[in-house]
């Protein structure tokens, strides 16, 4: 039985490799990085390539006399949420750590570093004191629109007001609501995720800007102490991106990245004392970091840190629950082959899990190890085969023949659920588009978006591979930074597999 499992997966890998030759992964990589420039908030640099975008959010933080200009809008709205933003930076950094050489050979490493630093610069601003972190910035209408369209139960203010707001970030004219965590109102999961992002990015930037890298690392250590000392979950008071998974995964995640960045015994000790908080899982996302922790720490175990064996065991169980051929598979697959976790931005699970599969496969390969799922034994190449299948599906090898990355190939979504992309650029028409006008004239407009949101990966099709390219269909049409972030590193790895240099 063990050999039959291995044979099936090797056969699948050969077929995937043959089908993949017609895809241009280097072009997809370039575009996946370019998407982040469309999500920028603040004054845009002269090097801005998504040139339909303009400056925005130039007074963010002014209501509380803090400078919160910059950072990224999380998705198709004009909101800045630190929790998913920090996860985005952690994943971009992890991709650069693992596959930075490939990025450099493809001429994209500097663009990735710029994307990372755009996020870390904002996170430093948001951390205005040892126990203060500004975590969300929005205007009321955004919360309402997202809560209605994503089926969330949380609402802020009058839901009817949301139906009158759809505007470019450059035209924002409503008050910006600010939220922070501190010792009196803790948000351990957000503070720990920010610590993880700063620690991971400090590794990436150590060779190009040692002073800045060291500064990020010191902030990461301080934020970890804050997160650990003042424990409490932000979900009790948060308006959006509430973590219902608890904060223990983020504490382990932050400690793991700090251990990788410093090799300090104190972080290893924390991990060992808290490893009982690691639990088996079948998903990896901005809210659930367990699988990421398990894969990251598996490499330390495979390199000789025997005390971390539990994380390797949990990583094995994660992939056994994900791989379609596994006898203990728990994750659904659409008829066309896409892994399906849940409705609403399902592609976030596809890209994040596929990235982990590539990384874990490389870790196993380097240690000459295999993956055991009961009596099935899978070679490391099995994990790359799985990742390739998912990437190819996203880029167009699916029942609809559609690329779910905007601007890639000749057939891709034309109506992404994205305020900035769906309204004429201020450089074509500078007349302000207010909430009512934007909604009435642009939101339901039955035509392609006037601005191509190049590189954005949308939420994706349903469990039956069906997809409706209609702007109000936010569950399938809305892109996010945390869908793209793991895809960047994954594409760099695939480019090295096919020797795109």
Tab-separated table of C-alpha atoms in Angstrom:
chain	number	residue	atom	x	y	z
A	1	UNK	CA	0.000	0.000	0.000
A	2	UNK	CA	2.860	2.351	0.824
A	3	UNK	CA	4.367	1.829	-2.606
A	4	UNK	CA	1.037	2.358	-4.393
A	5	UNK	CA	0.637	5.737	-2.751
A	6	UNK	CA	4.128	6.760	-3.827
A	7	UNK	CA	3.554	5.497	-7.381
A	8	UNK	CA	0.302	7.418	-7.787
A	9	UNK	CA	1.864	10.638	-6.605
A	10	UNK	CA	4.951	10.289	-8.799
A	11	UNK	CA	2.673	9.676	-11.782
A	12	UNK	CA	0.637	12.744	-10.865
A	13	UNK	CA	3.808	14.825	-10.618
A	14	UNK	CA	4.906	13.787	-14.116
A	15	UNK	CA	1.503	14.783	-15.523
A	16	UNK	CA	1.534	18.121	-13.710
A	17	UNK	CA	5.048	18.893	-14.929
A	18	UNK	CA	4.000	18.182	-18.505
A	19	UNK	CA	0.911	20.410	-18.287
A	20	UNK	CA	2.844	23.207	-16.603
A	21	UNK	CA	5.174	23.919	-19.505
A	22	UNK	CA	2.653	26.257	-21.144
A	23	UNK	CA	2.408	28.579	-18.114
A	24	UNK	CA	4.666	31.579	-17.639
A	25	UNK	CA	5.395	31.508	-13.925
A	26	UNK	CA	7.897	34.352	-14.068
A	27	UNK	CA	5.230	36.655	-15.522
A	28	UNK	CA	2.820	35.542	-12.807
A	29	UNK	CA	5.470	36.259	-10.175
A	30	UNK	CA	6.065	39.789	-11.451
A	31	UNK	CA	2.356	40.524	-11.497
A	32	UNK	CA	1.675	39.000	-8.089
A	33	UNK	CA	4.197	41.439	-6.579
A	34	UNK	CA	2.819	44.364	-8.582
A	35	UNK	CA	-0.578	43.928	-6.910
A	36	UNK	CA	0.784	45.282	-3.637
A	37	UNK	CA	1.413	48.657	-5.248
A	38	UNK	CA	-2.324	48.957	-5.917
A	39	UNK	CA	-2.975	48.451	-2.195
A	40	UNK	CA	-0.645	51.184	-0.975
A	41	UNK	CA	-1.969	53.912	1.285
A	42	UNK	CA	-0.215	57.239	1.814
A	43	UNK	CA	1.925	59.319	-0.558
A	44	UNK	CA	3.027	57.156	-3.470
A	45	UNK	CA	6.669	57.132	-4.615
A	46	UNK	CA	7.873	58.167	-8.058
A	47	UNK	CA	8.583	54.490	-8.750
A	48	UNK	CA	4.872	53.603	-8.434
A	49	UNK	CA	3.957	51.239	-11.281
A	50	UNK	CA	0.215	50.868	-10.735
A	51	UNK	CA	-0.036	54.399	-12.084
A	52	UNK	CA	-3.814	54.718	-11.982
A	53	UNK	CA	-3.537	54.996	-8.194
A	54	UNK	CA	-2.890	58.309	-6.382
A	55	UNK	CA	-2.017	59.497	-2.885
A	56	UNK	CA	-4.559	58.649	-0.190
A	57	UNK	CA	-5.030	58.560	3.556
A	58	UNK	CA	-2.646	61.479	4.031
A	59	UNK	CA	-4.128	62.460	7.393
A	60	UNK	CA	-4.552	59.010	8.879
A	61	UNK	CA	-4.022	59.104	12.620
A	62	UNK	CA	-4.564	62.853	12.914
A	63	UNK	CA	-7.676	62.348	15.039
A	64	UNK	CA	-5.449	60.959	17.798
A	65	UNK	CA	-2.365	63.056	16.988
A	66	UNK	CA	-0.405	60.065	15.718
A	67	UNK	CA	1.141	59.498	12.300
A	68	UNK	CA	-0.528	56.470	10.757
A	69	UNK	CA	0.024	57.425	7.126
A	70	UNK	CA	1.093	54.540	4.903
A	71	UNK	CA	0.630	50.801	5.006
A	72	UNK	CA	-1.731	48.708	2.919
A	73	UNK	CA	-5.453	48.522	2.353
A	74	UNK	CA	-6.294	44.913	3.067
A	75	UNK	CA	-8.626	44.129	0.188
A	76	UNK	CA	-11.140	45.908	-2.035
A	77	UNK	CA	-11.926	48.518	0.589
A	78	UNK	CA	-10.173	51.574	1.995
A	79	UNK	CA	-9.414	50.071	5.389
A	80	UNK	CA	-6.110	49.310	7.101
A	81	UNK	CA	-6.167	46.356	9.471
A	82	UNK	CA	-2.876	45.573	11.172
A	83	UNK	CA	-3.675	41.912	11.846
A	84	UNK	CA	-3.921	40.738	8.206
A	85	UNK	CA	-1.335	43.340	7.145
A	86	UNK	CA	1.225	41.880	9.539
A	87	UNK	CA	0.443	38.344	8.352
A	88	UNK	CA	0.931	39.555	4.787
A	89	UNK	CA	4.404	40.861	5.647
A	90	UNK	CA	5.313	37.687	7.526
A	91	UNK	CA	4.426	35.574	4.496
A	92	UNK	CA	6.206	37.843	2.014
A	93	UNK	CA	9.260	37.676	4.252
A	94	UNK	CA	9.122	33.903	4.602
A	95	UNK	CA	8.975	33.581	0.836
A	96	UNK	CA	12.022	35.839	0.471
A	97	UNK	CA	13.913	33.906	3.160
A	98	UNK	CA	13.326	30.575	1.434
A	99	UNK	CA	13.434	31.661	-2.210
A	100	UNK	CA	15.111	35.055	-2.283
A	101	UNK	CA	17.859	33.780	-4.566
A	102	UNK	CA	15.258	32.828	-7.162
A	103	UNK	CA	13.621	36.233	-6.799
A	104	UNK	CA	16.973	37.919	-7.297
A	105	UNK	CA	17.762	35.893	-10.417
A	106	UNK	CA	14.379	36.867	-11.840
A	107	UNK	CA	15.013	40.548	-11.087
A	108	UNK	CA	12.169	40.747	-8.554
A	109	UNK	CA	13.891	40.660	-5.171
A	110	UNK	CA	14.072	44.438	-4.824
A	111	UNK	CA	10.349	44.725	-5.583
A	112	UNK	CA	9.631	42.188	-2.862
A	113	UNK	CA	11.866	44.020	-0.392
A	114	UNK	CA	10.070	47.272	-1.244
A	115	UNK	CA	6.719	45.590	-0.597
A	116	UNK	CA	7.941	44.276	2.748
A	117	UNK	CA	9.371	47.614	3.831
A	118	UNK	CA	6.172	49.459	2.889
A	119	UNK	CA	4.498	47.313	5.518
A	120	UNK	CA	7.211	47.384	8.193
A	121	UNK	CA	7.520	51.175	8.006
A	122	UNK	CA	3.828	51.410	8.845
A	123	UNK	CA	4.038	48.852	11.649
A	124	UNK	CA	6.815	50.855	13.291
A	125	UNK	CA	4.589	53.940	13.148
A	126	UNK	CA	1.673	51.998	14.616
A	127	UNK	CA	3.760	50.930	17.620
A	128	UNK	CA	3.795	54.287	19.418
A	129	UNK	CA	4.875	52.973	22.809
A	130	UNK	CA	6.053	49.845	24.632
A	131	UNK	CA	2.458	48.820	25.284
A	132	UNK	CA	0.555	50.662	22.545
A	133	UNK	CA	-0.235	49.399	19.065
A	134	UNK	CA	-2.702	51.050	16.695
A	135	UNK	CA	-4.397	48.152	14.981
A	136	UNK	CA	-7.291	49.290	12.781
A	137	UNK	CA	-8.149	52.351	10.804
A	138	UNK	CA	-11.306	52.710	8.797
A	139	UNK	CA	-14.262	54.789	8.021
A	140	UNK	CA	-17.651	53.558	9.131
A	141	UNK	CA	-19.036	52.686	5.718
A	142	UNK	CA	-16.306	50.114	5.049
A	143	UNK	CA	-17.147	48.061	8.114
A	144	UNK	CA	-20.795	47.960	7.140
A	145	UNK	CA	-20.255	46.998	3.530
A	146	UNK	CA	-17.894	44.162	4.377
A	147	UNK	CA	-20.044	42.824	7.175
A	148	UNK	CA	-23.020	42.610	4.837
A	149	UNK	CA	-21.261	41.098	1.840
A	150	UNK	CA	-19.113	38.555	3.678
A	151	UNK	CA	-21.932	37.342	5.859
A	152	UNK	CA	-20.379	38.422	9.128
A	153	UNK	CA	-22.563	38.964	12.175
A	154	UNK	CA	-20.652	41.976	13.460
A	155	UNK	CA	-21.960	45.383	12.376
A	156	UNK	CA	-20.978	48.924	13.282
A	157	UNK	CA	-23.433	51.797	12.879
A	158	UNK	CA	-26.368	51.885	10.485
A	159	UNK	CA	-26.238	49.138	7.842
A	160	UNK	CA	-28.335	51.271	5.487
A	161	UNK	CA	-25.558	53.867	5.305
A	162	UNK	CA	-23.254	51.339	3.697
A	163	UNK	CA	-25.383	51.125	0.561
A	164	UNK	CA	-24.461	54.741	-0.147
A	165	UNK	CA	-20.684	54.376	-0.053
A	166	UNK	CA	-18.357	53.253	-2.827
A	167	UNK	CA	-15.457	55.618	-3.421
A	168	UNK	CA	-11.821	55.718	-4.487
A	169	UNK	CA	-9.245	55.844	-1.681
A	170	UNK	CA	-8.056	59.151	-3.134
A	171	UNK	CA	-11.520	60.645	-2.490
A	172	UNK	CA	-12.035	59.504	1.108
A	173	UNK	CA	-13.813	62.333	2.895
A	174	UNK	CA	-15.257	60.674	5.989
A	175	UNK	CA	-13.822	60.426	9.500
A	176	UNK	CA	-11.256	57.683	10.006
A	177	UNK	CA	-12.024	55.493	13.013
A	178	UNK	CA	-8.968	54.404	15.014
A	179	UNK	CA	-8.569	51.370	17.266
A	180	UNK	CA	-5.619	50.419	19.439
A	181	UNK	CA	-4.528	47.737	21.861
A	182	UNK	CA	-2.632	48.499	25.057
A	183	UNK	CA	-2.170	47.116	28.566
A	184	UNK	CA	-5.778	47.956	29.438
A	185	UNK	CA	-7.257	46.667	26.177
A	186	UNK	CA	-4.974	43.827	25.097
A	187	UNK	CA	-4.826	42.223	21.703
A	188	UNK	CA	-2.289	39.449	22.077
A	189	UNK	CA	-2.927	37.923	18.662
A	190	UNK	CA	-2.294	41.223	16.839
A	191	UNK	CA	0.748	42.227	18.873
A	192	UNK	CA	2.259	38.750	18.452
A	193	UNK	CA	1.577	38.665	14.707
A	194	UNK	CA	3.223	42.074	14.346
A	195	UNK	CA	6.214	40.764	16.302
A	196	UNK	CA	6.400	37.784	13.931
A	197	UNK	CA	6.277	40.073	10.886
A	198	UNK	CA	9.035	42.341	12.181
A	199	UNK	CA	11.215	39.377	13.171
A	200	UNK	CA	10.791	37.654	9.809
A	201	UNK	CA	11.413	40.859	7.863
A	202	UNK	CA	14.501	41.569	9.951
A	203	UNK	CA	15.988	38.337	8.596
A	204	UNK	CA	15.245	39.307	5.001
A	205	UNK	CA	16.615	42.840	5.362
A	206	UNK	CA	19.706	41.977	7.417
A	207	UNK	CA	21.901	41.730	4.348
A	208	UNK	CA	20.727	44.941	2.675
A	209	UNK	CA	20.117	47.287	5.618
A	210	UNK	CA	21.630	45.905	8.841
A	211	UNK	CA	20.749	48.957	10.923
A	212	UNK	CA	17.086	48.907	9.955
A	213	UNK	CA	16.998	45.126	10.342
A	214	UNK	CA	18.334	45.360	13.877
A	215	UNK	CA	15.781	48.078	14.676
A	216	UNK	CA	12.957	45.832	13.451
A	217	UNK	CA	14.243	42.953	15.545
A	218	UNK	CA	14.384	45.042	18.729
A	219	UNK	CA	10.800	46.190	18.124
A	220	UNK	CA	9.758	42.591	17.480
A	221	UNK	CA	11.207	41.476	20.797
A	222	UNK	CA	9.476	44.308	22.672
A	223	UNK	CA	6.136	43.565	21.007
A	224	UNK	CA	6.445	39.903	21.895
A	225	UNK	CA	6.980	40.834	25.521
A	226	UNK	CA	3.923	43.100	25.372
A	227	UNK	CA	1.816	40.374	23.756
A	228	UNK	CA	2.903	37.758	26.268
A	229	UNK	CA	2.677	39.907	29.395
A	230	UNK	CA	-0.705	41.488	28.684
A	231	UNK	CA	-2.666	38.525	27.457
A	232	UNK	CA	-6.126	39.016	26.086
A	233	UNK	CA	-7.917	38.505	22.805
A	234	UNK	CA	-8.887	41.488	20.671
A	235	UNK	CA	-11.965	39.673	19.372
A	236	UNK	CA	-13.951	40.753	22.429
A	237	UNK	CA	-13.954	44.379	21.289
A	238	UNK	CA	-12.704	44.360	17.706
A	239	UNK	CA	-14.842	45.763	14.873
A	240	UNK	CA	-13.424	43.471	12.166
A	241	UNK	CA	-10.796	40.764	11.508
A	242	UNK	CA	-11.587	39.309	14.900
A	243	UNK	CA	-9.592	36.213	15.765
A	244	UNK	CA	-11.838	33.404	16.976
A	245	UNK	CA	-8.912	30.989	17.056
A	246	UNK	CA	-7.357	32.360	20.232
A	247	UNK	CA	-3.898	33.853	20.588
A	248	UNK	CA	-1.701	30.863	21.497
A	249	UNK	CA	-0.898	30.154	17.848
A	250	UNK	CA	0.298	33.743	17.343
A	251	UNK	CA	2.480	33.582	20.463
A	252	UNK	CA	4.125	30.397	19.200
A	253	UNK	CA	4.390	31.913	15.700
A	254	UNK	CA	6.136	35.006	17.046
A	255	UNK	CA	8.438	32.981	19.293
A	256	UNK	CA	9.348	30.710	16.361
A	257	UNK	CA	10.287	33.653	14.158
A	258	UNK	CA	12.215	35.308	16.968
A	259	UNK	CA	14.069	32.063	17.582
A	260	UNK	CA	14.930	31.871	13.897
A	261	UNK	CA	16.066	35.500	13.884
A	262	UNK	CA	18.115	35.403	17.102
A	263	UNK	CA	18.814	31.763	17.963
A	264	UNK	CA	18.200	32.875	21.553
A	265	UNK	CA	17.589	30.104	24.083
A	266	UNK	CA	14.796	32.113	25.726
A	267	UNK	CA	12.566	31.751	22.649
A	268	UNK	CA	13.294	28.047	22.343
A	269	UNK	CA	12.426	27.699	26.022
A	270	UNK	CA	9.120	29.513	25.449
A	271	UNK	CA	8.302	27.208	22.530
A	272	UNK	CA	9.139	24.078	24.529
A	273	UNK	CA	7.082	25.228	27.537
A	274	UNK	CA	4.094	26.062	25.334
A	275	UNK	CA	4.183	23.287	22.770
A	276	UNK	CA	1.062	21.802	24.354
A	277	UNK	CA	-0.775	24.748	22.760
A	278	UNK	CA	0.089	23.431	19.293
A	279	UNK	CA	-2.890	21.546	17.883
A	280	UNK	CA	-3.480	19.568	14.687
A	281	UNK	CA	-5.278	21.562	12.023
A	282	UNK	CA	-6.286	21.385	8.376
A	283	UNK	CA	-6.062	25.078	7.430
A	284	UNK	CA	-3.582	27.945	7.503
A	285	UNK	CA	-4.695	31.571	7.394
A	286	UNK	CA	-4.372	35.055	8.883
A	287	UNK	CA	-6.355	33.753	11.872
A	288	UNK	CA	-4.964	30.236	12.257
A	289	UNK	CA	-1.146	30.067	12.349
A	290	UNK	CA	-0.756	26.553	13.792
A	291	UNK	CA	0.257	24.882	10.507
A	292	UNK	CA	2.769	27.656	9.797
A	293	UNK	CA	4.321	27.222	13.230
A	294	UNK	CA	4.489	23.476	12.757
A	295	UNK	CA	6.180	23.665	9.363
A	296	UNK	CA	8.640	26.361	10.448
A	297	UNK	CA	9.665	24.497	13.600
A	298	UNK	CA	9.819	21.164	11.751
A	299	UNK	CA	12.931	22.407	10.035
A	300	UNK	CA	14.626	22.904	13.384
A	301	UNK	CA	13.645	19.373	14.378
A	302	UNK	CA	14.930	17.962	11.088
A	303	UNK	CA	18.167	19.861	11.707
A	304	UNK	CA	18.686	18.178	15.079
A	305	UNK	CA	16.502	20.006	17.639
A	306	UNK	CA	14.843	16.843	18.917
A	307	UNK	CA	12.740	18.630	21.534
A	308	UNK	CA	10.572	19.978	18.707
A	309	UNK	CA	9.464	16.571	17.408
A	310	UNK	CA	5.822	17.328	18.209
A	311	UNK	CA	5.738	20.107	15.629
A	312	UNK	CA	7.030	17.772	12.925
A	313	UNK	CA	4.340	15.256	13.869
A	314	UNK	CA	1.653	17.943	13.655
A	315	UNK	CA	3.014	19.166	10.308
A	316	UNK	CA	2.778	15.603	8.972
A	317	UNK	CA	-0.819	15.410	10.159
A	318	UNK	CA	-1.625	18.732	8.511
A	319	UNK	CA	-0.469	17.569	5.090
A	320	UNK	CA	-2.056	14.158	5.514
A	321	UNK	CA	-5.353	15.968	6.026
A	322	UNK	CA	-4.810	18.129	2.926
A	323	UNK	CA	-3.341	15.860	0.255
A	324	UNK	CA	-6.084	14.433	-1.988
A	325	UNK	CA	-4.504	10.957	-2.148
A	326	UNK	CA	-4.049	10.691	1.610
A	327	UNK	CA	-6.125	7.993	3.337
A	328	UNK	CA	-6.958	10.518	6.072
A	329	UNK	CA	-7.758	13.485	3.809
A	330	UNK	CA	-10.140	15.994	5.414
A	331	UNK	CA	-10.114	18.895	2.943
A	332	UNK	CA	-12.539	18.963	0.033
A	333	UNK	CA	-11.456	19.289	-3.579
A	334	UNK	CA	-13.588	20.723	-6.363
A	335	UNK	CA	-14.251	18.576	-9.454
A	336	UNK	CA	-11.584	20.634	-11.223
A	337	UNK	CA	-8.979	19.993	-8.519
A	338	UNK	CA	-8.943	23.144	-6.360
A	339	UNK	CA	-8.810	22.619	-2.597
A	340	UNK	CA	-11.918	24.095	-1.040
A	341	UNK	CA	-12.118	25.142	2.618
A	342	UNK	CA	-15.027	27.573	2.754
A	343	UNK	CA	-16.993	30.141	0.798
A	344	UNK	CA	-15.530	33.640	0.843
A	345	UNK	CA	-11.943	34.306	-0.285
A	346	UNK	CA	-11.248	30.576	-0.521
A	347	UNK	CA	-8.082	31.301	-2.518
A	348	UNK	CA	-6.391	32.443	0.682
A	349	UNK	CA	-6.348	28.816	1.846
A	350	UNK	CA	-5.209	27.606	-1.558
A	351	UNK	CA	-2.186	29.900	-1.767
A	352	UNK	CA	-1.141	29.629	1.885
A	353	UNK	CA	-1.407	25.836	2.007
A	354	UNK	CA	0.393	25.455	-1.319
A	355	UNK	CA	3.240	27.636	-0.082
A	356	UNK	CA	3.576	25.504	3.053
A	357	UNK	CA	3.569	22.374	0.907
A	358	UNK	CA	6.466	23.638	-1.200
A	359	UNK	CA	8.460	24.683	1.854
A	360	UNK	CA	7.804	21.492	3.816
A	361	UNK	CA	8.659	19.401	0.781
A	362	UNK	CA	11.999	21.190	0.541
A	363	UNK	CA	12.643	20.634	4.248
A	364	UNK	CA	11.910	16.919	3.885
A	365	UNK	CA	14.038	16.667	0.748
A	366	UNK	CA	17.016	18.271	2.466
A	367	UNK	CA	16.696	15.854	5.382
A	368	UNK	CA	16.075	12.839	3.092
A	369	UNK	CA	12.742	12.250	4.823
A	370	UNK	CA	9.321	11.220	3.555
A	371	UNK	CA	5.743	11.909	4.638
A	372	UNK	CA	3.834	9.016	6.228
A	373	UNK	CA	0.023	9.073	6.229
A	374	UNK	CA	-0.916	5.818	7.946
A	375	UNK	CA	0.455	3.128	5.622
A	376	UNK	CA	0.911	5.488	2.667
A	377	UNK	CA	4.409	6.855	2.213
A	378	UNK	CA	4.723	10.023	0.128
A	379	UNK	CA	7.959	11.390	-1.285
A	380	UNK	CA	8.726	15.104	-0.835
A	381	UNK	CA	7.905	15.614	-4.525
A	382	UNK	CA	4.319	14.772	-3.629
A	383	UNK	CA	4.029	18.107	-1.856
A	384	UNK	CA	5.382	20.027	-4.835
A	385	UNK	CA	2.974	18.134	-7.090
A	386	UNK	CA	0.086	19.255	-4.903
A	387	UNK	CA	1.322	22.866	-4.876
A	388	UNK	CA	1.785	22.865	-8.647
A	389	UNK	CA	-1.719	21.587	-9.197
A	390	UNK	CA	-3.133	24.448	-7.136
A	391	UNK	CA	-0.965	27.081	-8.835
A	392	UNK	CA	-1.891	25.818	-12.273
A	393	UNK	CA	-5.571	25.908	-11.348
A	394	UNK	CA	-5.254	29.539	-10.270
A	395	UNK	CA	-3.435	30.482	-13.475
A	396	UNK	CA	-5.985	28.961	-15.819
A	397	UNK	CA	-5.795	25.174	-15.893
A	398	UNK	CA	-9.323	24.761	-14.543
A	399	UNK	CA	-12.762	23.879	-15.946
A	400	UNK	CA	-13.475	27.480	-16.979
A	401	UNK	CA	-10.039	28.063	-18.479
A	402	UNK	CA	-9.916	31.314	-16.489
A	403	UNK	CA	-6.935	32.802	-14.735
A	404	UNK	CA	-7.975	33.943	-11.280
A	405	UNK	CA	-5.039	36.329	-11.309
A	406	UNK	CA	-6.138	39.603	-12.876
A	407	UNK	CA	-4.070	40.602	-15.887
A	408	UNK	CA	-2.527	37.156	-16.386
A	409	UNK	CA	-3.368	35.433	-19.694
A	410	UNK	CA	-6.152	36.651	-21.969
A	411	UNK	CA	-9.052	35.473	-19.820
A	412	UNK	CA	-9.341	36.733	-16.274
A	413	UNK	CA	-11.928	38.465	-14.029
A	414	UNK	CA	-12.935	41.873	-15.355
A	415	UNK	CA	-14.957	43.121	-12.392
A	416	UNK	CA	-12.894	42.637	-9.213
A	417	UNK	CA	-14.688	43.846	-6.100
A	418	UNK	CA	-12.285	46.740	-5.516
A	419	UNK	CA	-13.169	50.374	-4.969
A	420	UNK	CA	-10.060	51.913	-6.498
A	421	UNK	CA	-10.028	49.696	-9.585
A	422	UNK	CA	-13.753	49.988	-10.265
A	423	UNK	CA	-13.901	53.816	-10.483
A	424	UNK	CA	-12.192	55.904	-13.120
A	425	UNK	CA	-8.677	56.958	-12.107
A	426	UNK	CA	-8.243	60.457	-10.715
A	427	UNK	CA	-5.658	60.960	-13.450
A	428	UNK	CA	-8.370	60.551	-16.059
A	429	UNK	CA	-11.093	62.423	-14.201
A	430	UNK	CA	-10.205	64.300	-11.031
A	431	UNK	CA	-13.803	65.177	-10.231
A	432	UNK	CA	-14.426	63.821	-6.708
A	433	UNK	CA	-16.556	60.676	-6.594
A	434	UNK	CA	-18.372	60.615	-3.272
A	435	UNK	CA	-19.978	57.623	-1.573
A	436	UNK	CA	-23.380	58.000	-3.227
A	437	UNK	CA	-22.060	58.741	-6.706
A	438	UNK	CA	-19.560	55.898	-6.531
A	439	UNK	CA	-22.214	53.433	-5.577
A	440	UNK	CA	-24.851	54.638	-8.026
A	441	UNK	CA	-22.610	55.107	-11.070
A	442	UNK	CA	-19.808	52.587	-10.593
A	443	UNK	CA	-20.651	49.727	-8.251
A	444	UNK	CA	-23.415	48.173	-10.353
A	445	UNK	CA	-21.967	49.354	-13.653
A	446	UNK	CA	-22.226	46.287	-15.968
A	447	UNK	CA	-18.830	46.821	-17.586
A	448	UNK	CA	-15.217	45.853	-16.834
A	449	UNK	CA	-13.404	47.891	-14.216
A	450	UNK	CA	-11.755	50.938	-15.826
A	451	UNK	CA	-8.449	50.130	-14.090
A	452	UNK	CA	-6.824	46.713	-14.424
A	453	UNK	CA	-5.885	45.456	-10.957
A	454	UNK	CA	-2.844	43.636	-12.307
A	455	UNK	CA	-1.647	40.702	-10.242
A	456	UNK	CA	-4.615	40.519	-7.885
A	457	UNK	CA	-5.826	37.005	-7.102
A	458	UNK	CA	-9.554	37.120	-6.478
A	459	UNK	CA	-11.522	35.020	-3.987
A	460	UNK	CA	-12.115	32.319	-6.581
A	461	UNK	CA	-14.802	29.855	-7.635
A	462	UNK	CA	-17.161	27.834	-5.465
A	463	UNK	CA	-16.924	24.180	-4.491
A	464	UNK	CA	-18.270	23.177	-7.935
A	465	UNK	CA	-15.786	25.379	-9.862
A	466	UNK	CA	-18.570	27.846	-10.714
A	467	UNK	CA	-17.653	31.531	-10.863
A	468	UNK	CA	-19.698	34.692	-11.438
A	469	UNK	CA	-17.681	37.690	-12.653
A	470	UNK	CA	-19.986	40.327	-11.160
A	471	UNK	CA	-18.605	43.139	-9.007
A	472	UNK	CA	-21.096	42.793	-6.102
A	473	UNK	CA	-20.058	39.138	-5.764
A	474	UNK	CA	-17.435	39.941	-3.132
A	475	UNK	CA	-16.991	36.356	-1.925
A	476	UNK	CA	-15.544	35.406	-5.324
A	477	UNK	CA	-14.323	38.727	-6.714
A	478	UNK	CA	-12.565	40.459	-3.828
A	479	UNK	CA	-8.740	40.237	-3.739
A	480	UNK	CA	-6.698	40.513	-0.543
A	481	UNK	CA	-3.053	41.068	0.283
A	482	UNK	CA	-2.932	37.802	2.239
A	483	UNK	CA	-4.049	35.804	-0.797
A	484	UNK	CA	-1.134	37.141	-2.814
A	485	UNK	CA	1.571	37.155	-0.141
A	486	UNK	CA	2.283	33.396	0.047
A	487	UNK	CA	1.851	33.092	-3.714
A	488	UNK	CA	4.918	35.283	-4.297
A	489	UNK	CA	7.317	32.868	-2.602
A	490	UNK	CA	5.562	29.869	-4.115
A	491	UNK	CA	5.965	31.209	-7.656
A	492	UNK	CA	9.635	31.944	-7.018
A	493	UNK	CA	10.091	28.311	-5.979
A	494	UNK	CA	8.308	27.038	-9.071
A	495	UNK	CA	10.405	29.277	-11.303
A	496	UNK	CA	13.524	27.645	-9.869
A	497	UNK	CA	11.965	24.230	-10.512
A	498	UNK	CA	11.585	25.088	-14.189
A	499	UNK	CA	14.848	27.037	-14.406
A	500	UNK	CA	13.230	30.290	-15.578
A	501	UNK	CA	16.481	32.182	-15.070
